[in-house]
């Protein structure tokens, strides 16, 4: 049932820009082909991210990602589950220590953005992981910047709040910074409470 709900939410989601318009049918094709894309063994598999901001929508929470060697957003794999909003909140807690974030109602099912992300081959926990695609669904959350932070040493070596423009400067991944983070920041005024 959760997979059917996710498919319906993505179908109903209105792309924000050309990148999302191109990526949305790619994600839907994989999802409607069956549940195999929920498993990270699939070449193109489902993942989720959570763009976390403070209550003023002027700062975002970043982790220093060990594999990408860059400050980045928070996220993880579906690993057989289709309730990506719950996974995104769980990843936020695991990777940063933030327990009381709340999702901001955005698009259908709370979807904030969609993207197909390329992941180059890399070492993880002493094993080689081949290049693959993340069929990514992003959610938006608000968290208290005074909440205690802690890294997850097997995945990141730092957690910090950064002003939105500083977050762009901290990223060493040009495509992610220019295509994804700039998009996530550009979308904030439309969902920010007045």
Tab-separated table of C-alpha atoms in Angstrom:
chain	number	residue	atom	x	y	z
A	1	UNK	CA	0.000	0.000	0.000
A	2	UNK	CA	2.806	2.450	0.840
A	3	UNK	CA	4.322	1.910	-2.614
A	4	UNK	CA	0.978	2.662	-4.298
A	5	UNK	CA	0.625	5.833	-2.212
A	6	UNK	CA	4.157	6.927	-3.126
A	7	UNK	CA	3.487	6.372	-6.830
A	8	UNK	CA	0.227	8.363	-6.588
A	9	UNK	CA	2.008	11.202	-4.758
A	10	UNK	CA	4.794	11.392	-7.345
A	11	UNK	CA	2.264	11.292	-10.203
A	12	UNK	CA	0.400	14.223	-8.611
A	13	UNK	CA	3.584	16.188	-7.890
A	14	UNK	CA	4.035	19.325	-10.035
A	15	UNK	CA	7.663	19.718	-11.174
A	16	UNK	CA	9.316	22.973	-10.116
A	17	UNK	CA	11.747	23.198	-13.033
A	18	UNK	CA	13.043	21.400	-16.113
A	19	UNK	CA	15.291	19.082	-14.069
A	20	UNK	CA	12.291	17.826	-12.088
A	21	UNK	CA	10.146	17.543	-15.222
A	22	UNK	CA	12.802	15.323	-16.817
A	23	UNK	CA	13.475	13.257	-13.680
A	24	UNK	CA	9.862	12.650	-12.590
A	25	UNK	CA	9.016	10.137	-15.385
A	26	UNK	CA	12.317	8.313	-14.824
A	27	UNK	CA	11.418	7.797	-11.167
A	28	UNK	CA	7.841	6.776	-12.022
A	29	UNK	CA	9.014	4.272	-14.660
A	30	UNK	CA	11.193	2.517	-12.088
A	31	UNK	CA	8.480	2.533	-9.408
A	32	UNK	CA	5.721	1.245	-11.664
A	33	UNK	CA	7.967	-1.565	-12.942
A	34	UNK	CA	7.754	-3.135	-9.493
A	35	UNK	CA	9.266	-3.011	-6.032
A	36	UNK	CA	12.823	-3.967	-7.110
A	37	UNK	CA	13.871	-0.294	-7.085
A	38	UNK	CA	13.208	-0.192	-3.326
A	39	UNK	CA	16.331	-2.322	-2.846
A	40	UNK	CA	19.785	-0.766	-3.090
A	41	UNK	CA	21.007	-3.759	-5.114
A	42	UNK	CA	19.105	-2.313	-8.120
A	43	UNK	CA	21.232	-0.145	-10.401
A	44	UNK	CA	18.631	2.642	-10.046
A	45	UNK	CA	17.111	2.570	-6.574
A	46	UNK	CA	14.938	4.706	-4.358
A	47	UNK	CA	16.509	7.099	-1.879
A	48	UNK	CA	15.286	10.100	0.048
A	49	UNK	CA	16.718	13.323	1.389
A	50	UNK	CA	15.572	15.857	3.933
A	51	UNK	CA	16.349	19.560	3.478
A	52	UNK	CA	16.197	20.816	7.042
A	53	UNK	CA	15.807	24.498	7.875
A	54	UNK	CA	15.466	26.542	11.037
A	55	UNK	CA	12.091	28.156	11.885
A	56	UNK	CA	13.111	31.391	10.093
A	57	UNK	CA	13.928	29.480	6.888
A	58	UNK	CA	17.324	31.245	6.767
A	59	UNK	CA	19.631	28.390	7.801
A	60	UNK	CA	19.946	24.755	6.823
A	61	UNK	CA	21.384	21.752	8.631
A	62	UNK	CA	24.354	20.090	6.932
A	63	UNK	CA	26.532	17.058	7.569
A	64	UNK	CA	30.132	16.616	6.449
A	65	UNK	CA	29.682	13.531	4.288
A	66	UNK	CA	32.713	11.238	4.568
A	67	UNK	CA	32.365	9.606	1.122
A	68	UNK	CA	31.683	12.830	-0.814
A	69	UNK	CA	34.182	14.828	1.268
A	70	UNK	CA	31.742	17.739	1.300
A	71	UNK	CA	29.144	19.447	3.447
A	72	UNK	CA	25.817	18.101	2.251
A	73	UNK	CA	22.149	17.462	2.941
A	74	UNK	CA	20.902	14.425	4.853
A	75	UNK	CA	19.438	11.299	3.314
A	76	UNK	CA	19.385	7.555	2.908
A	77	UNK	CA	18.149	4.500	1.038
A	78	UNK	CA	14.636	3.051	0.973
A	79	UNK	CA	15.985	-0.433	1.784
A	80	UNK	CA	12.683	-2.133	1.017
A	81	UNK	CA	10.409	0.522	2.523
A	82	UNK	CA	8.196	2.934	0.590
A	83	UNK	CA	7.323	5.336	3.420
A	84	UNK	CA	10.079	7.744	2.424
A	85	UNK	CA	8.931	10.594	4.673
A	86	UNK	CA	9.446	8.382	7.737
A	87	UNK	CA	12.813	7.222	6.405
A	88	UNK	CA	13.896	10.833	5.839
A	89	UNK	CA	13.039	11.780	9.436
A	90	UNK	CA	14.811	8.666	10.728
A	91	UNK	CA	17.922	9.511	8.675
A	92	UNK	CA	17.851	13.051	10.066
A	93	UNK	CA	17.834	11.705	13.626
A	94	UNK	CA	20.510	9.081	12.920
A	95	UNK	CA	22.884	11.400	11.060
A	96	UNK	CA	22.523	14.556	13.186
A	97	UNK	CA	20.906	13.707	16.515
A	98	UNK	CA	17.912	15.949	15.729
A	99	UNK	CA	14.858	14.112	17.052
A	100	UNK	CA	12.031	16.664	17.015
A	101	UNK	CA	11.979	17.959	13.444
A	102	UNK	CA	8.625	18.381	11.773
A	103	UNK	CA	7.883	17.957	8.109
A	104	UNK	CA	6.625	21.025	6.272
A	105	UNK	CA	3.529	20.301	4.162
A	106	UNK	CA	4.609	20.783	0.575
A	107	UNK	CA	3.443	18.808	-2.436
A	108	UNK	CA	1.464	15.552	-2.476
A	109	UNK	CA	2.602	13.283	0.337
A	110	UNK	CA	4.831	16.091	1.583
A	111	UNK	CA	7.200	15.856	-1.391
A	112	UNK	CA	9.443	18.923	-1.629
A	113	UNK	CA	11.458	17.921	-4.707
A	114	UNK	CA	12.436	15.082	-7.012
A	115	UNK	CA	15.790	14.305	-8.550
A	116	UNK	CA	17.757	11.518	-10.193
A	117	UNK	CA	21.248	11.621	-8.690
A	118	UNK	CA	24.322	9.891	-10.079
A	119	UNK	CA	26.535	8.198	-7.513
A	120	UNK	CA	30.081	7.346	-8.548
A	121	UNK	CA	31.649	4.094	-7.418
A	122	UNK	CA	33.223	4.361	-3.965
A	123	UNK	CA	34.437	2.475	-0.909
A	124	UNK	CA	31.994	2.092	1.968
A	125	UNK	CA	32.874	0.214	5.140
A	126	UNK	CA	35.807	-1.423	3.377
A	127	UNK	CA	33.814	-2.655	0.361
A	128	UNK	CA	33.515	-1.289	-3.142
A	129	UNK	CA	30.077	0.024	-4.141
A	130	UNK	CA	29.605	0.337	-7.916
A	131	UNK	CA	28.281	3.439	-9.643
A	132	UNK	CA	24.493	3.717	-9.526
A	133	UNK	CA	21.517	6.091	-9.559
A	134	UNK	CA	19.500	7.405	-6.649
A	135	UNK	CA	15.862	7.981	-7.574
A	136	UNK	CA	15.528	10.632	-4.916
A	137	UNK	CA	12.493	12.115	-3.182
A	138	UNK	CA	13.236	15.118	-0.970
A	139	UNK	CA	11.216	16.318	2.015
A	140	UNK	CA	11.422	19.643	3.835
A	141	UNK	CA	11.680	19.787	7.622
A	142	UNK	CA	11.943	22.484	10.276
A	143	UNK	CA	14.121	21.861	13.316
A	144	UNK	CA	15.250	23.827	16.345
A	145	UNK	CA	18.830	25.062	15.839
A	146	UNK	CA	19.343	24.890	19.618
A	147	UNK	CA	18.798	21.106	19.642
A	148	UNK	CA	21.950	19.122	20.418
A	149	UNK	CA	23.839	17.866	17.360
A	150	UNK	CA	26.082	14.842	16.965
A	151	UNK	CA	27.701	13.237	13.924
A	152	UNK	CA	27.300	9.617	12.830
A	153	UNK	CA	30.994	8.717	12.483
A	154	UNK	CA	30.535	5.878	9.998
A	155	UNK	CA	28.809	8.334	7.600
A	156	UNK	CA	29.746	11.893	8.540
A	157	UNK	CA	32.379	13.702	10.521
A	158	UNK	CA	30.488	16.889	11.317
A	159	UNK	CA	27.050	18.447	11.723
A	160	UNK	CA	26.339	22.170	11.583
A	161	UNK	CA	23.814	24.856	10.793
A	162	UNK	CA	24.736	27.202	7.942
A	163	UNK	CA	23.152	30.266	6.380
A	164	UNK	CA	21.676	29.359	3.005
A	165	UNK	CA	24.351	31.204	0.994
A	166	UNK	CA	27.042	29.686	3.221
A	167	UNK	CA	25.625	26.215	2.525
A	168	UNK	CA	26.220	26.808	-1.173
A	169	UNK	CA	29.794	27.941	-0.510
A	170	UNK	CA	30.495	24.907	1.707
A	171	UNK	CA	29.500	22.360	-0.943
A	172	UNK	CA	32.371	21.000	-3.029
A	173	UNK	CA	30.008	19.163	-5.387
A	174	UNK	CA	29.321	21.622	-8.252
A	175	UNK	CA	26.374	19.800	-9.847
A	176	UNK	CA	24.610	19.154	-6.529
A	177	UNK	CA	25.273	22.731	-5.370
A	178	UNK	CA	24.174	24.438	-8.581
A	179	UNK	CA	21.301	22.178	-9.653
A	180	UNK	CA	19.902	20.828	-6.407
A	181	UNK	CA	20.782	23.043	-3.434
A	182	UNK	CA	20.041	26.252	-5.383
A	183	UNK	CA	16.684	24.755	-6.396
A	184	UNK	CA	15.843	23.766	-2.815
A	185	UNK	CA	16.650	27.278	-1.625
A	186	UNK	CA	14.675	28.886	-4.483
A	187	UNK	CA	11.585	26.861	-3.498
A	188	UNK	CA	11.596	27.967	0.157
A	189	UNK	CA	9.606	31.242	-0.208
A	190	UNK	CA	6.631	29.327	-1.640
A	191	UNK	CA	6.317	27.107	1.450
A	192	UNK	CA	7.587	29.416	4.200
A	193	UNK	CA	4.880	30.317	6.704
A	194	UNK	CA	4.010	33.990	6.632
